[in-house]
Amino acid sequence: MDLFIHQVIAGFATGGIYACMALAVVMIYQAIHHLNFAQGEMAMFSTYLGWQLLAWGAPYWAVFPLVMAISFAGGLAIERIVVRPIENAPVLSHVVIFIALFAIFNSAAGFIWGFTIKPVPSPFGEGALYPGAPIGKHQAGMLVVTMIVLSLLWAFFRFTRVGLSMRAASVNPESARLVGVRVSLMNGLGWGMASAIGALAGLLIAPVVFLEPNMMLSILLYGFAGAVLGGLSSPLGAVLGGFIVGIVENLAGTYIPVIGGELKLSIALFLIVAVLLVKPAGLLGRRTVQRV
Amino acid sequence: MSAILEVRGLEASYGDRTVLRGLDFEVAEGGVTALLGANGAGKTTTLRAICGTVRRRGEIRFAGKRIERMPTESIVRLGIAQVPEGRGTFATLTTEENLHLGAMTRPNGRDISLDIERCYSIFPRLKERRSQQAGTLSGGEQQMLAIARALMLRPKLMLLDEPSFGLAPMITKHIFEILAEVKRESGVSMLIVEQNASLALRFADQAYLIETGSIVMSGEAKIIREDEGVRASYLGY
Amino acid sequence: MSTSEGKMSDLGSSAPWPAGAAARPKVGARTIFFGLLLLVAVTLPFISKNFFIFQTTVVMVYAIAILGLNLLIGVNGQFSLGHGAFYALGAYTAAILMETFGLHYAWTLPIAAALCFVAGFLFGLPALRLEGVYLALATFALAVTTPQLLKLSPFEGFTGGVQGIVITKPGAPFGLPLNSDQWLYFLTLAIGLLLYWLVHNIVHSRTGRAFMAIRDNPIAASSMGVNTSLYKATAFGVSAMITGVAGSLGAIVIQFVAPDSFTFALSVQLLVGLVIGGVGWLPGALIGAVFVVFIPNVAEEISKGLAGACYGVLLILVIYLAPQGADGVIRAAVDRFKRLL
């Protein structure tokens, strides 16, 4: 039983990261109605920027907001330069653009910083939270930061005019234009915010998984899984989905011995597909009925 | 009366299909102009062209200012509110959030909440549904919401696209009574597109008849209502 | 998700398949063009080096795999990010049958085809409930799991684990005066033409019309009496079968299978090839295959260290210039040509 609780709590801690990633996925999905495969690589690149700044001696707590700001600008720029010109192209062409971005970021990071793994220090310190605690200081800190960011985001979307405009632009772009919302600017903002959140997730998880160009791939997959599990139309669902995925992943890795660590990801994904078969729009998602 | 909206030689097309072939019409300051015509005549396209959601050519003047090259968002900022075809509901947002969006181009302030209260007093049904998802409202309620959302802009000109579409006669009647009241109170000018010609002609001062993208008849609404041809083909009596 | 459904049907209508009707008057020109292409294809192995023959064979293998994917995505409107899994299934079936059971390679192809059809059909059944991004995730899960399953220790006896299986290269039968590269080239070409003919006929049959009706408007299709579930699962099965045959051929041609050749990247390559060729346009598969086989080499020529980035930039440029893939470009070119005349 102790093992069980321990694993659930540990899963909760990694789940926070997945929740962050899932949220970033949902935000871009809301803005453009596609899943961005390059999201993880963008986050990885941001994390390298953070590592570089730290290596140059910048203090950790200055690096955090700075990297998020740079990532925000970067996301906005990608939307303007790469995505906007093909706005009206078919979905699959967008998917190919994401694949291209994936290749670019992955290869550029490897070229600039090399493929050897780099340790990233934790701002919260090493070791267990208290002697005998199931989670470490870093995991606890990570969880707290994630929660704070998530509540800020929730408040942003719920209570600010920009947040409302972004939601409106995503629900009904044409109607949003007719009330004077600058829809294309909102899409750009969505990209910017999503890449800033991705950067945060990357910086938080880097001390746990070590920094290397491929570090975000599986995290992004868990993020996707969380987002889809919770329902792509619901930011809250995405967060919940992220936590569930984290816990399921940990429990599967612990209790299904033959399969062990290697197949953790597959097991998690298949569980999610199983859930989707029962609830095709995700746990908190809304299925919009289509008229013929 | 001077014209708040003047349109000269308006053309519009979807891809290489021309829908409007040189329309001339105006809306008087504080007046109501109706655009009538059958399905596919180009009425909705005309409203879209004014708001810039479709490619257009020609001259559009709003309060003396040329707007035919402006993007939609800037046109809205000048005070043109559209009640779009299909009502344009933000389905997953609440009724109240929908109303807030109507005032998005106005500076944030207390008068916005006052205006929301005013909308609720005009449409008490919306107040009952204020925190409900707008997509779950009935057709009539969504039409009310669309009108209320347009009013939140404090518009100088309202463009109404088939406010009677898909509604029961009772509700249509109610909505037109409210529109008349709004016009009396705030003096907003209106350009209304309707298939229900007899309803529109009773409500409007001026009317234009569109057939396949051209204006075939124009004049005062009450004169058009008496016209034999119009009567036979549009009013059905 | 109505939006994703909407997008999926956009995808269909943006690549209006039935070009046949519009293009019928110039069937002459078309036949001449494909005839010439075939002539070039037949003479090519006698005038070029073995390595180039090998590369061209690989291109054809990819073209077949993309053709299978096109039937599912382009014609039936179901999304798959996991076709690499069926390719892998075909490849491993061929490899295991040949090396462990000593079966003649010619027999492995129909067996792999049958197995992949069944696998695709069975996967297609639960996938029926999923649409758009959800189907993407499910197929994606399949793609991610494939290499891990292939590495599993209980199956190591068959799959060779991480090391994979080395396959002996078959020579030409009946004493034909061909070396084995040339022979495999012709074998692939023949099977490719056969499968192309098969898919072409499916698309123009009742079944094909049902596939497209489901793509364009599933609700209307089912209300017209189309058994949506059966057709969707069948489309999945046939699509998996074609991609699986490509996998078998690929294994025989490359003479080697290993789990790491069948990662998610393979599924991505197939998808890129599909989009570059033109979604819903069958001959596009060949153009897409040329792109995914040769462009990475081009990118490497430009810069060794930044090959991935160069590839990405090239991809973006291609999508800018041809958002609809080769299909759109060729259509526009043909239109302009006609206008000139």
mmCIF file of N, CA and C in Angstrom, chain A residues 193-230:
data_model
loop_
_atom_site.group_PDB
_atom_site.id
_atom_site.type_symbol
_atom_site.label_atom_id
_atom_site.label_comp_id
_atom_site.label_asym_id
_atom_site.label_seq_id
_atom_site.Cartn_x
_atom_site.Cartn_y
_atom_site.Cartn_z
ATOM 1 N N MET A 193 1.903 32.398 -26.049
ATOM 2 C CA MET A 193 1.658 31.903 -24.693
ATOM 3 C C MET A 193 1.966 30.419 -24.610
ATOM 4 N N ALA A 194 1.561 29.679 -25.640
ATOM 5 C CA ALA A 194 1.809 28.244 -25.600
ATOM 6 C C ALA A 194 3.301 27.965 -25.565
ATOM 7 N N SER A 195 4.092 28.734 -26.313
ATOM 8 C CA SER A 195 5.509 28.398 -26.281
ATOM 9 C C SER A 195 6.142 28.868 -24.980
ATOM 10 N N ALA A 196 5.605 29.922 -24.374
ATOM 11 C CA ALA A 196 6.105 30.329 -23.061
ATOM 12 C C ALA A 196 5.798 29.257 -22.007
ATOM 13 N N ILE A 197 4.591 28.709 -22.074
ATOM 14 C CA ILE A 197 4.234 27.655 -21.122
ATOM 15 C C ILE A 197 5.088 26.413 -21.362
ATOM 16 N N GLY A 198 5.315 26.119 -22.639
ATOM 17 C CA GLY A 198 6.185 24.989 -22.977
ATOM 18 C C GLY A 198 7.579 25.201 -22.395
ATOM 19 N N ALA A 199 8.082 26.426 -22.495
ATOM 20 C CA ALA A 199 9.404 26.733 -21.955
ATOM 21 C C ALA A 199 9.435 26.479 -20.457
ATOM 22 N N LEU A 200 8.379 26.885 -19.799
ATOM 23 C CA LEU A 200 8.289 26.670 -18.355
ATOM 24 C C LEU A 200 8.346 25.181 -18.037
ATOM 25 N N ALA A 201 7.554 24.411 -18.786
ATOM 26 C CA ALA A 201 7.541 22.968 -18.556
ATOM 27 C C ALA A 201 8.933 22.391 -18.781
ATOM 28 N N GLY A 202 9.599 22.843 -19.838
ATOM 29 C CA GLY A 202 10.936 22.344 -20.141
ATOM 30 C C GLY A 202 11.918 22.659 -19.018
ATOM 31 N N LEU A 203 11.899 23.918 -18.546
ATOM 32 C CA LEU A 203 12.824 24.323 -17.492
ATOM 33 C C LEU A 203 12.569 23.540 -16.212
ATOM 34 N N LEU A 204 11.296 23.255 -15.944
ATOM 35 C CA LEU A 204 10.970 22.549 -14.707
ATOM 36 C C LEU A 204 11.388 21.088 -14.760
ATOM 37 N N ILE A 205 11.260 20.495 -15.950
ATOM 38 C CA ILE A 205 11.520 19.063 -15.995
ATOM 39 C C ILE A 205 12.986 18.760 -16.301
ATOM 40 N N ALA A 206 13.716 19.722 -16.829
ATOM 41 C CA ALA A 206 15.112 19.468 -17.203
ATOM 42 C C ALA A 206 15.944 18.893 -16.046
ATOM 43 N N PRO A 207 15.805 19.404 -14.816
ATOM 44 C CA PRO A 207 16.589 18.805 -13.727
ATOM 45 C C PRO A 207 16.250 17.331 -13.493
ATOM 46 N N VAL A 208 15.067 16.897 -13.884
ATOM 47 C CA VAL A 208 14.664 15.517 -13.639
ATOM 48 C C VAL A 208 15.181 14.588 -14.745
ATOM 49 N N VAL A 209 15.055 15.006 -16.008
ATOM 50 C CA VAL A 209 15.360 14.080 -17.110
ATOM 51 C C VAL A 209 16.692 14.379 -17.796
ATOM 52 N N PHE A 210 17.381 15.408 -17.400
ATOM 53 C CA PHE A 210 18.614 15.868 -18.066
ATOM 54 C C PHE A 210 18.281 16.463 -19.423
ATOM 55 N N LEU A 211 19.122 17.406 -19.809
ATOM 56 C CA LEU A 211 18.871 18.164 -21.020
ATOM 57 C C LEU A 211 19.558 17.496 -22.204
ATOM 58 N N GLU A 212 18.792 17.181 -23.232
ATOM 59 C CA GLU A 212 19.365 16.719 -24.504
ATOM 60 C C GLU A 212 18.320 16.968 -25.580
ATOM 61 N N PRO A 213 18.740 17.011 -26.839
ATOM 62 C CA PRO A 213 17.795 17.450 -27.876
ATOM 63 C C PRO A 213 16.522 16.607 -27.970
ATOM 64 N N ASN A 214 16.560 15.361 -27.536
ATOM 65 C CA ASN A 214 15.350 14.551 -27.665
ATOM 66 C C ASN A 214 14.542 14.446 -26.378
ATOM 67 N N MET A 215 14.907 15.271 -25.390
ATOM 68 C CA MET A 215 14.284 15.090 -24.075
ATOM 69 C C MET A 215 12.775 15.306 -24.071
ATOM 70 N N MET A 216 12.285 16.180 -24.966
ATOM 71 C CA MET A 216 10.883 16.558 -24.853
ATOM 72 C C MET A 216 9.948 15.635 -25.623
ATOM 73 N N LEU A 217 10.495 14.766 -26.459
ATOM 74 C CA LEU A 217 9.600 13.993 -27.318
ATOM 75 C C LEU A 217 8.587 13.210 -26.510
ATOM 76 N N SER A 218 9.078 12.420 -25.551
ATOM 77 C CA SER A 218 8.116 11.600 -24.816
ATOM 78 C C SER A 218 7.247 12.470 -23.908
ATOM 79 N N ILE A 219 7.819 13.567 -23.428
ATOM 80 C CA ILE A 219 6.994 14.453 -22.581
ATOM 81 C C ILE A 219 5.860 15.056 -23.390
ATOM 82 N N LEU A 220 6.172 15.418 -24.627
ATOM 83 C CA LEU A 220 5.121 15.960 -25.489
ATOM 84 C C LEU A 220 4.037 14.914 -25.724
ATOM 85 N N LEU A 221 4.471 13.665 -25.911
ATOM 86 C CA LEU A 221 3.493 12.602 -26.134
ATOM 87 C C LEU A 221 2.556 12.495 -24.941
ATOM 88 N N TYR A 222 3.139 12.518 -23.737
ATOM 89 C CA TYR A 222 2.298 12.476 -22.542
ATOM 90 C C TYR A 222 1.397 13.704 -22.493
ATOM 91 N N GLY A 223 1.943 14.833 -22.925
ATOM 92 C CA GLY A 223 1.152 16.060 -22.954
ATOM 93 C C GLY A 223 -0.045 15.928 -23.895
ATOM 94 N N PHE A 224 0.223 15.420 -25.099
ATOM 95 C CA PHE A 224 -0.856 15.162 -26.056
ATOM 96 C C PHE A 224 -1.897 14.257 -25.430
ATOM 97 N N ALA A 225 -1.372 13.155 -24.858
ATOM 98 C CA ALA A 225 -2.264 12.169 -24.281
ATOM 99 C C ALA A 225 -3.129 12.815 -23.203
ATOM 100 N N GLY A 226 -2.501 13.621 -22.349
ATOM 101 C CA GLY A 226 -3.256 14.297 -21.294
ATOM 102 C C GLY A 226 -4.308 15.213 -21.884
ATOM 103 N N ALA A 227 -3.912 15.975 -22.894
ATOM 104 C CA ALA A 227 -4.831 16.930 -23.502
ATOM 105 C C ALA A 227 -6.024 16.216 -24.123
ATOM 106 N N VAL A 228 -5.731 15.139 -24.841
ATOM 107 C CA VAL A 228 -6.812 14.429 -25.509
ATOM 108 C C VAL A 228 -7.681 13.705 -24.495
ATOM 109 N N LEU A 229 -7.033 13.155 -23.487
ATOM 110 C CA LEU A 229 -7.786 12.452 -22.450
ATOM 111 C C LEU A 229 -8.753 13.401 -21.755
ATOM 112 N N GLY A 230 -8.271 14.597 -21.417
ATOM 113 C CA GLY A 230 -9.115 15.540 -20.695
ATOM 114 C C GLY A 230 -10.144 16.188 -21.601
#
